[in-house]
Structure formats: structure tokens, C-alpha cells
PDB file of C-alpha atoms in Angstrom:
ATOM      1  CA  UNK B 264     -17.301 -12.429 -13.137  1.00 54.00           C
ATOM      2  CA  UNK B 265     -14.041 -14.729 -12.016  1.00 63.00           C
ATOM      3  CA  UNK B 266     -12.304 -13.611  -8.223  1.00 87.00           C
ATOM      4  CA  UNK B 267      -8.864 -13.822  -8.734  1.00 93.00           C
ATOM      5  CA  UNK B 268      -7.113 -13.726  -5.359  1.00 95.00           C
ATOM      6  CA  UNK B 269      -3.157 -13.287  -4.691  1.00 96.00           C
ATOM      7  CA  UNK B 270      -1.825 -13.856  -1.084  1.00 96.00           C
ATOM      8  CA  UNK B 271       0.156 -12.470   0.342  1.00 96.00           C
ATOM      9  CA  UNK B 272      -0.448  -8.714  -0.445  1.00 94.00           C
ATOM     10  CA  UNK B 273       3.325  -8.080   0.015  1.00 96.00           C
ATOM     11  CA  UNK B 274       6.560  -9.748   1.022  1.00 95.00           C
ATOM     12  CA  UNK B 275       9.949  -8.732   2.004  1.00 97.00           C
ATOM     13  CA  UNK B 276      12.656 -11.320   1.792  1.00 97.00           C
ATOM     14  CA  UNK B 277      16.389 -11.376   1.846  1.00 97.00           C
ATOM     15  CA  UNK B 278      18.952 -11.405  -1.417  1.00 97.00           C
ATOM     16  CA  UNK B 279      19.734 -15.132  -1.653  1.00 97.00           C
ATOM     17  CA  UNK B 280      16.313 -16.110   0.059  1.00 96.00           C
ATOM     18  CA  UNK B 281      13.865 -18.379  -2.133  1.00 96.00           C
ATOM     19  CA  UNK B 282      10.487 -17.356  -2.055  1.00 96.00           C
ATOM     20  CA  UNK B 283       6.876 -17.981  -3.479  1.00 95.00           C
ATOM     21  CA  UNK B 284       3.130 -16.589  -3.505  1.00 94.00           C
ATOM     22  CA  UNK B 285       0.081 -18.106  -4.576  1.00 97.00           C
ATOM     23  CA  UNK B 286      -3.142 -16.991  -6.957  1.00 97.00           C
ATOM     24  CA  UNK B 287      -6.398 -18.538  -6.434  1.00 96.00           C
ATOM     25  CA  UNK B 288      -9.053 -18.661  -9.158  1.00 93.00           C
ATOM     26  CA  UNK B 289     -12.427 -20.598  -9.670  1.00 90.00           C
ATOM     27  CA  UNK B 290     -11.904 -23.589 -11.164  1.00 86.00           C
ATOM     28  CA  UNK B 291     -15.018 -23.889 -13.116  1.00 83.00           C
ATOM     29  CA  UNK B 292     -14.707 -22.012 -16.751  1.00 78.00           C
ATOM     30  CA  UNK B 293     -11.057 -22.321 -16.700  1.00 85.00           C
ATOM     31  CA  UNK B 294      -9.279 -21.377 -20.077  1.00 88.00           C
ATOM     32  CA  UNK B 295      -6.048 -20.324 -18.942  1.00 92.00           C
ATOM     33  CA  UNK B 296      -3.825 -18.641 -16.039  1.00 95.00           C
ATOM     34  CA  UNK B 297      -1.400 -15.761 -16.748  1.00 95.00           C
ATOM     35  CA  UNK B 298       1.480 -14.424 -14.408  1.00 97.00           C
ATOM     36  CA  UNK B 299       2.645 -10.815 -14.958  1.00 96.00           C
ATOM     37  CA  UNK B 300       5.469  -8.867 -13.543  1.00 96.00           C
ATOM     38  CA  UNK B 301       4.877  -5.413 -12.970  1.00 94.00           C
ATOM     39  CA  UNK B 302       7.696  -3.159 -11.810  1.00 92.00           C
ATOM     40  CA  UNK B 303       7.100   0.466 -10.575  1.00 85.00           C
ATOM     41  CA  UNK B 304       6.844   3.307 -13.157  1.00 83.00           C
ATOM     42  CA  UNK B 305       6.656   0.220 -15.693  1.00 87.00           C
ATOM     43  CA  UNK B 306       4.630  -1.526 -17.899  1.00 89.00           C
ATOM     44  CA  UNK B 307       3.555  -5.230 -16.742  1.00 92.00           C
ATOM     45  CA  UNK B 308       5.453  -7.561 -18.465  1.00 93.00           C
ATOM     46  CA  UNK B 309       4.264 -11.343 -19.268  1.00 93.00           C
ATOM     47  CA  UNK B 310       5.963 -14.305 -17.715  1.00 96.00           C
ATOM     48  CA  UNK B 311       3.924 -17.174 -18.446  1.00 95.00           C
ATOM     49  CA  UNK B 312       0.829 -18.445 -19.348  1.00 94.00           C
ATOM     50  CA  UNK B 313      -0.512 -21.366 -18.728  1.00 94.00           C
ATOM     51  CA  UNK B 314      -3.441 -23.687 -19.596  1.00 92.00           C
ATOM     52  CA  UNK B 315      -3.037 -27.427 -18.369  1.00 92.00           C
ATOM     53  CA  UNK B 316      -3.598 -28.600 -14.921  1.00 93.00           C
ATOM     54  CA  UNK B 317      -0.105 -29.918 -13.769  1.00 93.00           C
ATOM     55  CA  UNK B 318       1.555 -27.367 -15.953  1.00 93.00           C
ATOM     56  CA  UNK B 319       4.984 -26.233 -14.466  1.00 96.00           C
ATOM     57  CA  UNK B 320       6.597 -23.330 -16.494  1.00 96.00           C
ATOM     58  CA  UNK B 321      10.231 -21.944 -15.772  1.00 96.00           C
ATOM     59  CA  UNK B 322      11.835 -18.845 -16.637  1.00 94.00           C
ATOM     60  CA  UNK B 323      15.672 -18.205 -15.263  1.00 95.00           C
ATOM     61  CA  UNK B 324      15.002 -18.596 -11.211  1.00 97.00           C
ATOM     62  CA  UNK B 325      11.499 -18.026 -12.037  1.00 97.00           C
ATOM     63  CA  UNK B 326       9.190 -21.009 -12.020  1.00 97.00           C
ATOM     64  CA  UNK B 327       5.165 -21.841 -11.628  1.00 98.00           C
ATOM     65  CA  UNK B 328       2.988 -24.560 -11.510  1.00 97.00           C
ATOM     66  CA  UNK B 329      -0.723 -24.794 -12.114  1.00 97.00           C
ATOM     67  CA  UNK B 330      -3.334 -27.229 -10.643  1.00 96.00           C
ATOM     68  CA  UNK B 331      -6.358 -26.256 -12.393  1.00 94.00           C
ATOM     69  CA  UNK B 332      -8.705 -28.855 -10.510  1.00 93.00           C
ATOM     70  CA  UNK B 333      -7.964 -26.946  -7.048  1.00 94.00           C
ATOM     71  CA  UNK B 334      -7.941 -23.332  -8.443  1.00 94.00           C
ATOM     72  CA  UNK B 335      -4.308 -22.125  -7.332  1.00 95.00           C
ATOM     73  CA  UNK B 336      -0.526 -21.348  -8.890  1.00 97.00           C
ATOM     74  CA  UNK B 337       2.038 -20.867  -7.252  1.00 98.00           C
ATOM     75  CA  UNK B 338       4.898 -18.805  -8.635  1.00 98.00           C
ATOM     76  CA  UNK B 339       8.621 -19.310  -6.998  1.00 97.00           C
ATOM     77  CA  UNK B 340      11.425 -17.283  -7.321  1.00 97.00           C
ATOM     78  CA  UNK B 341      14.783 -18.897  -6.400  1.00 97.00           C
ATOM     79  CA  UNK B 342      17.750 -16.833  -5.061  1.00 97.00           C
ATOM     80  CA  UNK B 343      15.836 -13.668  -5.263  1.00 97.00           C
ATOM     81  CA  UNK B 344      17.732 -10.920  -6.105  1.00 97.00           C
ATOM     82  CA  UNK B 345      16.941  -7.227  -5.448  1.00 95.00           C
ATOM     83  CA  UNK B 346      16.172  -6.409  -8.870  1.00 95.00           C
ATOM     84  CA  UNK B 347      13.334  -9.267  -8.545  1.00 96.00           C
ATOM     85  CA  UNK B 348      11.741  -6.614  -6.386  1.00 97.00           C
ATOM     86  CA  UNK B 349       8.070  -6.318  -8.565  1.00 97.00           C
ATOM     87  CA  UNK B 350       4.200  -6.937  -8.099  1.00 96.00           C
ATOM     88  CA  UNK B 351       4.003 -10.148  -9.063  1.00 97.00           C
ATOM     89  CA  UNK B 352       0.345 -10.290 -10.806  1.00 96.00           C
ATOM     90  CA  UNK B 353      -1.634 -13.076 -11.671  1.00 95.00           C
ATOM     91  CA  UNK B 354      -4.978 -13.050 -14.062  1.00 94.00           C
ATOM     92  CA  UNK B 355      -7.538 -16.051 -15.251  1.00 92.00           C
ATOM     93  CA  UNK B 356      -8.884 -16.349 -18.546  1.00 86.00           C
ATOM     94  CA  UNK B 357     -12.452 -17.733 -18.623  1.00 74.00           C
ATOM     95  CA  UNK B 358     -14.865 -18.247 -21.107  1.00 66.00           C
ATOM     96  CA  UNK B 359     -15.225 -14.821 -22.140  1.00 67.00           C
ATOM     97  CA  UNK B 360     -11.453 -14.782 -23.342  1.00 70.00           C
ATOM     98  CA  UNK B 361     -10.898 -11.517 -21.214  1.00 80.00           C
ATOM     99  CA  UNK B 362      -8.149 -11.388 -18.345  1.00 87.00           C
ATOM    100  CA  UNK B 363      -9.290 -10.891 -14.820  1.00 90.00           C
ATOM    101  CA  UNK B 364      -6.399  -9.648 -12.604  1.00 92.00           C
ATOM    102  CA  UNK B 365      -5.613 -10.198  -8.756  1.00 93.00           C
ATOM    103  CA  UNK B 366      -4.556  -7.626  -6.456  1.00 92.00           C
ATOM    104  CA  UNK B 367      -0.868  -8.871  -6.995  1.00 94.00           C
ATOM    105  CA  UNK B 368       1.842  -9.808  -4.847  1.00 96.00           C
ATOM    106  CA  UNK B 369       4.262  -6.514  -3.988  1.00 96.00           C
ATOM    107  CA  UNK B 370       7.897  -8.422  -3.473  1.00 97.00           C
ATOM    108  CA  UNK B 371      10.952  -6.402  -2.110  1.00 97.00           C
ATOM    109  CA  UNK B 372      14.007  -8.059  -2.160  1.00 97.00           C
ATOM    110  CA  UNK B 373      16.357  -6.250   0.727  1.00 95.00           C
ATOM    111  CA  UNK B 374      20.192  -6.392  -0.164  1.00 91.00           C
TER     112      UNK B 374
ATOM    113  CA  UNK W 127       8.508  -2.996 -32.420  1.00 63.00           C
ATOM    114  CA  UNK W 128       8.667  -0.045 -30.581  1.00 79.00           C
ATOM    115  CA  UNK W 129       5.769  -2.052 -28.509  1.00 92.00           C
ATOM    116  CA  UNK W 130       2.401  -0.488 -27.240  1.00 96.00           C
ATOM    117  CA  UNK W 131       2.804   3.482 -27.266  1.00 96.00           C
ATOM    118  CA  UNK W 132       0.365   5.665 -24.929  1.00 97.00           C
ATOM    119  CA  UNK W 133      -0.057   9.313 -24.600  1.00 96.00           C
ATOM    120  CA  UNK W 134       0.537  11.515 -22.704  1.00 97.00           C
ATOM    121  CA  UNK W 135       2.328   9.705 -19.898  1.00 95.00           C
ATOM    122  CA  UNK W 136       1.064  12.128 -17.499  1.00 96.00           C
ATOM    123  CA  UNK W 137      -2.138  14.209 -17.198  1.00 97.00           C
ATOM    124  CA  UNK W 138      -3.119  16.548 -14.666  1.00 97.00           C
ATOM    125  CA  UNK W 139      -6.769  18.584 -14.922  1.00 96.00           C
ATOM    126  CA  UNK W 140      -9.372  19.782 -13.650  1.00 97.00           C
ATOM    127  CA  UNK W 141     -12.513  18.586 -12.819  1.00 97.00           C
ATOM    128  CA  UNK W 142     -15.209  19.055 -15.665  1.00 96.00           C
ATOM    129  CA  UNK W 143     -12.216  18.938 -18.281  1.00 97.00           C
ATOM    130  CA  UNK W 144     -12.560  16.724 -21.563  1.00 97.00           C
ATOM    131  CA  UNK W 145      -9.449  14.312 -20.997  1.00 98.00           C
ATOM    132  CA  UNK W 146      -8.654  12.285 -24.537  1.00 98.00           C
ATOM    133  CA  UNK W 147      -5.927   9.446 -23.654  1.00 98.00           C
ATOM    134  CA  UNK W 148      -4.131   8.090 -26.601  1.00 98.00           C
ATOM    135  CA  UNK W 149      -2.994   4.209 -27.919  1.00 98.00           C
ATOM    136  CA  UNK W 150      -1.079   2.835 -30.885  1.00 97.00           C
ATOM    137  CA  UNK W 151      -1.064  -1.154 -30.334  1.00 97.00           C
ATOM    138  CA  UNK W 152       1.507  -3.566 -31.645  1.00 96.00           C
ATOM    139  CA  UNK W 153       1.338  -3.824 -35.346  1.00 95.00           C
ATOM    140  CA  UNK W 154      -0.482  -6.469 -36.752  1.00 94.00           C
ATOM    141  CA  UNK W 155      -2.486  -7.236 -33.083  1.00 94.00           C
ATOM    142  CA  UNK W 156      -5.783  -7.348 -33.652  1.00 93.00           C
ATOM    143  CA  UNK W 157      -6.688  -6.964 -30.027  1.00 93.00           C
ATOM    144  CA  UNK W 158      -6.823  -3.967 -27.984  1.00 95.00           C
ATOM    145  CA  UNK W 159      -7.522  -3.244 -24.387  1.00 94.00           C
ATOM    146  CA  UNK W 160      -8.265  -0.405 -22.079  1.00 96.00           C
ATOM    147  CA  UNK W 161      -7.725  -1.174 -18.629  1.00 95.00           C
ATOM    148  CA  UNK W 162      -7.548   0.939 -15.490  1.00 95.00           C
ATOM    149  CA  UNK W 163      -5.337   0.969 -12.392  1.00 92.00           C
ATOM    150  CA  UNK W 164      -6.607   1.911  -8.951  1.00 90.00           C
ATOM    151  CA  UNK W 165      -5.645   1.150  -5.514  1.00 84.00           C
ATOM    152  CA  UNK W 166      -9.473  -0.172  -4.560  1.00 84.00           C
ATOM    153  CA  UNK W 167     -10.256  -2.032  -7.452  1.00 85.00           C
ATOM    154  CA  UNK W 168      -6.543  -3.038  -9.132  1.00 86.00           C
ATOM    155  CA  UNK W 169      -6.487  -3.711 -12.784  1.00 89.00           C
ATOM    156  CA  UNK W 170      -9.811  -3.857 -14.318  1.00 91.00           C
ATOM    157  CA  UNK W 171     -10.871  -4.119 -17.889  1.00 92.00           C
ATOM    158  CA  UNK W 172     -12.484  -1.212 -18.912  1.00 94.00           C
ATOM    159  CA  UNK W 173     -13.167  -2.241 -22.846  1.00 94.00           C
ATOM    160  CA  UNK W 174     -11.442  -4.336 -25.550  1.00 93.00           C
ATOM    161  CA  UNK W 175     -11.627  -4.000 -29.355  1.00 94.00           C
ATOM    162  CA  UNK W 176     -11.351  -6.421 -31.916  1.00 93.00           C
ATOM    163  CA  UNK W 177     -10.524  -5.570 -35.359  1.00 93.00           C
ATOM    164  CA  UNK W 178     -11.311  -2.079 -34.604  1.00 94.00           C
ATOM    165  CA  UNK W 179     -15.050  -2.702 -33.179  1.00 94.00           C
ATOM    166  CA  UNK W 180     -16.099  -2.624 -29.926  1.00 94.00           C
ATOM    167  CA  UNK W 181     -16.744  -6.260 -28.105  1.00 91.00           C
ATOM    168  CA  UNK W 182     -17.159  -5.572 -24.515  1.00 89.00           C
ATOM    169  CA  UNK W 183     -17.476  -2.224 -22.870  1.00 91.00           C
ATOM    170  CA  UNK W 184     -19.407  -3.561 -19.818  1.00 90.00           C
ATOM    171  CA  UNK W 185     -16.483  -2.513 -17.873  1.00 90.00           C
ATOM    172  CA  UNK W 186     -16.472   1.086 -18.941  1.00 93.00           C
ATOM    173  CA  UNK W 187     -17.663   2.812 -15.609  1.00 87.00           C
ATOM    174  CA  UNK W 188     -20.479   5.124 -16.727  1.00 85.00           C
ATOM    175  CA  UNK W 189     -21.251   7.234 -19.640  1.00 90.00           C
ATOM    176  CA  UNK W 190     -18.789   9.961 -19.055  1.00 95.00           C
ATOM    177  CA  UNK W 191     -16.234   7.457 -20.827  1.00 96.00           C
ATOM    178  CA  UNK W 192     -16.004   6.463 -24.519  1.00 97.00           C
ATOM    179  CA  UNK W 193     -13.404   5.161 -26.265  1.00 97.00           C
ATOM    180  CA  UNK W 194     -13.129   4.935 -30.239  1.00 97.00           C
ATOM    181  CA  UNK W 195     -10.867   2.854 -32.797  1.00 97.00           C
ATOM    182  CA  UNK W 196     -11.091   4.533 -35.890  1.00 96.00           C
ATOM    183  CA  UNK W 197      -8.107   2.522 -37.488  1.00 95.00           C
ATOM    184  CA  UNK W 198      -5.766  -0.577 -36.441  1.00 94.00           C
ATOM    185  CA  UNK W 199      -2.956   1.562 -35.599  1.00 95.00           C
ATOM    186  CA  UNK W 200      -4.632   4.285 -32.711  1.00 96.00           C
ATOM    187  CA  UNK W 201      -7.554   4.370 -30.238  1.00 98.00           C
ATOM    188  CA  UNK W 202      -8.461   6.700 -28.190  1.00 98.00           C
ATOM    189  CA  UNK W 203     -10.141   6.604 -24.425  1.00 98.00           C
ATOM    190  CA  UNK W 204     -12.063   9.880 -23.656  1.00 98.00           C
ATOM    191  CA  UNK W 205     -13.445  11.271 -20.270  1.00 97.00           C
ATOM    192  CA  UNK W 206     -15.836  13.848 -20.248  1.00 96.00           C
ATOM    193  CA  UNK W 207     -16.800  15.673 -17.956  1.00 96.00           C
ATOM    194  CA  UNK W 208     -13.713  14.490 -15.634  1.00 96.00           C
ATOM    195  CA  UNK W 209     -13.963  13.743 -12.133  1.00 96.00           C
ATOM    196  CA  UNK W 210     -11.514  13.360  -9.177  1.00 96.00           C
ATOM    197  CA  UNK W 211     -12.387   9.475  -8.423  1.00 95.00           C
ATOM    198  CA  UNK W 212     -11.246   9.079 -12.282  1.00 96.00           C
ATOM    199  CA  UNK W 213      -7.894   9.601 -11.085  1.00 96.00           C
ATOM    200  CA  UNK W 214      -5.928   6.562 -11.967  1.00 96.00           C
ATOM    201  CA  UNK W 215      -2.953   4.794 -14.196  1.00 95.00           C
ATOM    202  CA  UNK W 216      -4.717   3.749 -17.547  1.00 97.00           C
ATOM    203  CA  UNK W 217      -3.192   1.063 -19.486  1.00 96.00           C
ATOM    204  CA  UNK W 218      -3.818  -0.042 -23.196  1.00 96.00           C
ATOM    205  CA  UNK W 219      -2.380  -3.597 -24.180  1.00 94.00           C
ATOM    206  CA  UNK W 220      -2.712  -5.404 -27.015  1.00 94.00           C
ATOM    207  CA  UNK W 221      -2.574  -9.168 -28.518  1.00 92.00           C
ATOM    208  CA  UNK W 222      -2.523 -10.953 -31.223  1.00 91.00           C
ATOM    209  CA  UNK W 223      -5.429 -12.643 -30.998  1.00 84.00           C
ATOM    210  CA  UNK W 224      -8.335 -12.871 -28.469  1.00 75.00           C
ATOM    211  CA  UNK W 225      -7.798 -16.577 -27.912  1.00 78.00           C
ATOM    212  CA  UNK W 226      -7.104 -16.155 -23.825  1.00 78.00           C
ATOM    213  CA  UNK W 227      -3.764 -18.117 -24.181  1.00 83.00           C
ATOM    214  CA  UNK W 228      -2.416 -15.296 -25.903  1.00 86.00           C
ATOM    215  CA  UNK W 229      -0.053 -12.726 -24.589  1.00 89.00           C
ATOM    216  CA  UNK W 230      -1.486  -9.145 -23.928  1.00 91.00           C
ATOM    217  CA  UNK W 231       1.373  -6.475 -24.193  1.00 93.00           C
ATOM    218  CA  UNK W 232       1.183  -3.355 -22.164  1.00 94.00           C
ATOM    219  CA  UNK W 233       1.744   0.040 -22.417  1.00 95.00           C
ATOM    220  CA  UNK W 234       3.478   2.384 -19.874  1.00 93.00           C
ATOM    221  CA  UNK W 235       0.269   3.580 -18.653  1.00 95.00           C
ATOM    222  CA  UNK W 236      -1.217   7.356 -18.218  1.00 96.00           C
ATOM    223  CA  UNK W 237      -1.280   8.298 -15.137  1.00 95.00           C
ATOM    224  CA  UNK W 238      -4.335  10.836 -14.656  1.00 97.00           C
ATOM    225  CA  UNK W 239      -4.817  13.177 -12.199  1.00 97.00           C
ATOM    226  CA  UNK W 240      -8.136  15.035 -12.066  1.00 97.00           C
ATOM    227  CA  UNK W 241      -8.053  17.699  -9.290  1.00 96.00           C
TER     228      UNK W 241
END
């Protein structure tokens, strides 16, 4: 059973601030790390899938890095906007090829 | 493509009643997943199918839960009898393959309330 942890649990930032949060996961039997964005009353939307140590992915103002040796991934948002308010979930795929989700970081961007 | 379709979007029922949740995956996707979202346990996998065959149902909480996939375009998750602790949001997701690096596409979810 994989134990994926995210921190912080929730975060409030001002519009224009840059922010980042962490996903920690077991480094053994690592296969892939997924980031999802989940807005209230909508379905989780895939942001990134990363597999290689040192991977860095970017989508607009959002980017993510991966360290498989120490078991963590960071998600960065540059110049946060109110529409970035959502819960950001990470999930690890292990040898069983199933997603194990963290509990998420709930981001609120204040105008 | 319309994406993953789930119905109903909301379901309110009384304890002891049978509840059936429905899912239509994205056409061409070979894998279908059922998840449950609760405050206590977050998003947890209940069961998944590959080419309509259940592969791993170890996440199904107990015998009151059952899932079927009679064809490539339809799956059901049934709870009988339902209990208040089953109240949660149930998501269906599908993916092209089960490689682990493939993206899972989620439906809008069914919010179940058992009174």
C-alpha cells in the first residue's frame, strides 16, 4: 500500500503571489507521479504525469518537479489568479499500476 | 468526445435501499475505475476493469458493494442495502491503457446521500 502525503492541507494566497506545495511518496517501487487539479463541483483534471527523476513539466503558470530518489514532487504556481483556486491532488502509480492519491492541497487565491 | 459520463449526479436515498450508479467511459478506453471520495479517506480506488473484466476489487468495502461492466461502454456500481456511512462522492474514470503513466479521465461524480 502506497502512502502519499501532501502539504500543506490548505493554503490562502493573495492574487499575484507565487506559491508551491509538496507531494511526498515512497521512493521504492516508483513508477509514475500524477498531478490533478480539482475544482469544486467538477471532476479532477489531469495536469502532469512524470516518471523520471529530475523531470520538470510546465503548463502555463503551473510547473512541477520530481525527485524519485528522495520521494517528493513540488507543484509551483507563478502569479496566482483567483481561477487557480482548487484542490491540487497528487497520485503515485506503483508496481500495481493503480493510482494512490494524496489528500490534496486546497488552494484559495484571494482577489 | 463527451468525456466520462456518470448518472445520476445526485442521489438521496434512505438506509436499506438499493442504489445503482452508472458510468459511460470514453470510447476506446480499455480501463475503467470506480473511486469513492470521503472527507476521512480522501479519494480511494474501489475497483477497476480491463476490457470489461474486473481486475482488482480489493478496495470494495464489503459485500454490499458490487460492480459490473457488461460491455465496453457501460458500468454500474451497486450498493445493496445502502447505509448512511456510504454517503460520499463516487467517481468513475477511464484510461486508454493501464500502463500507470496513462492519464485517467474522471467523470463529474455522483454525490450519494444515504439518510
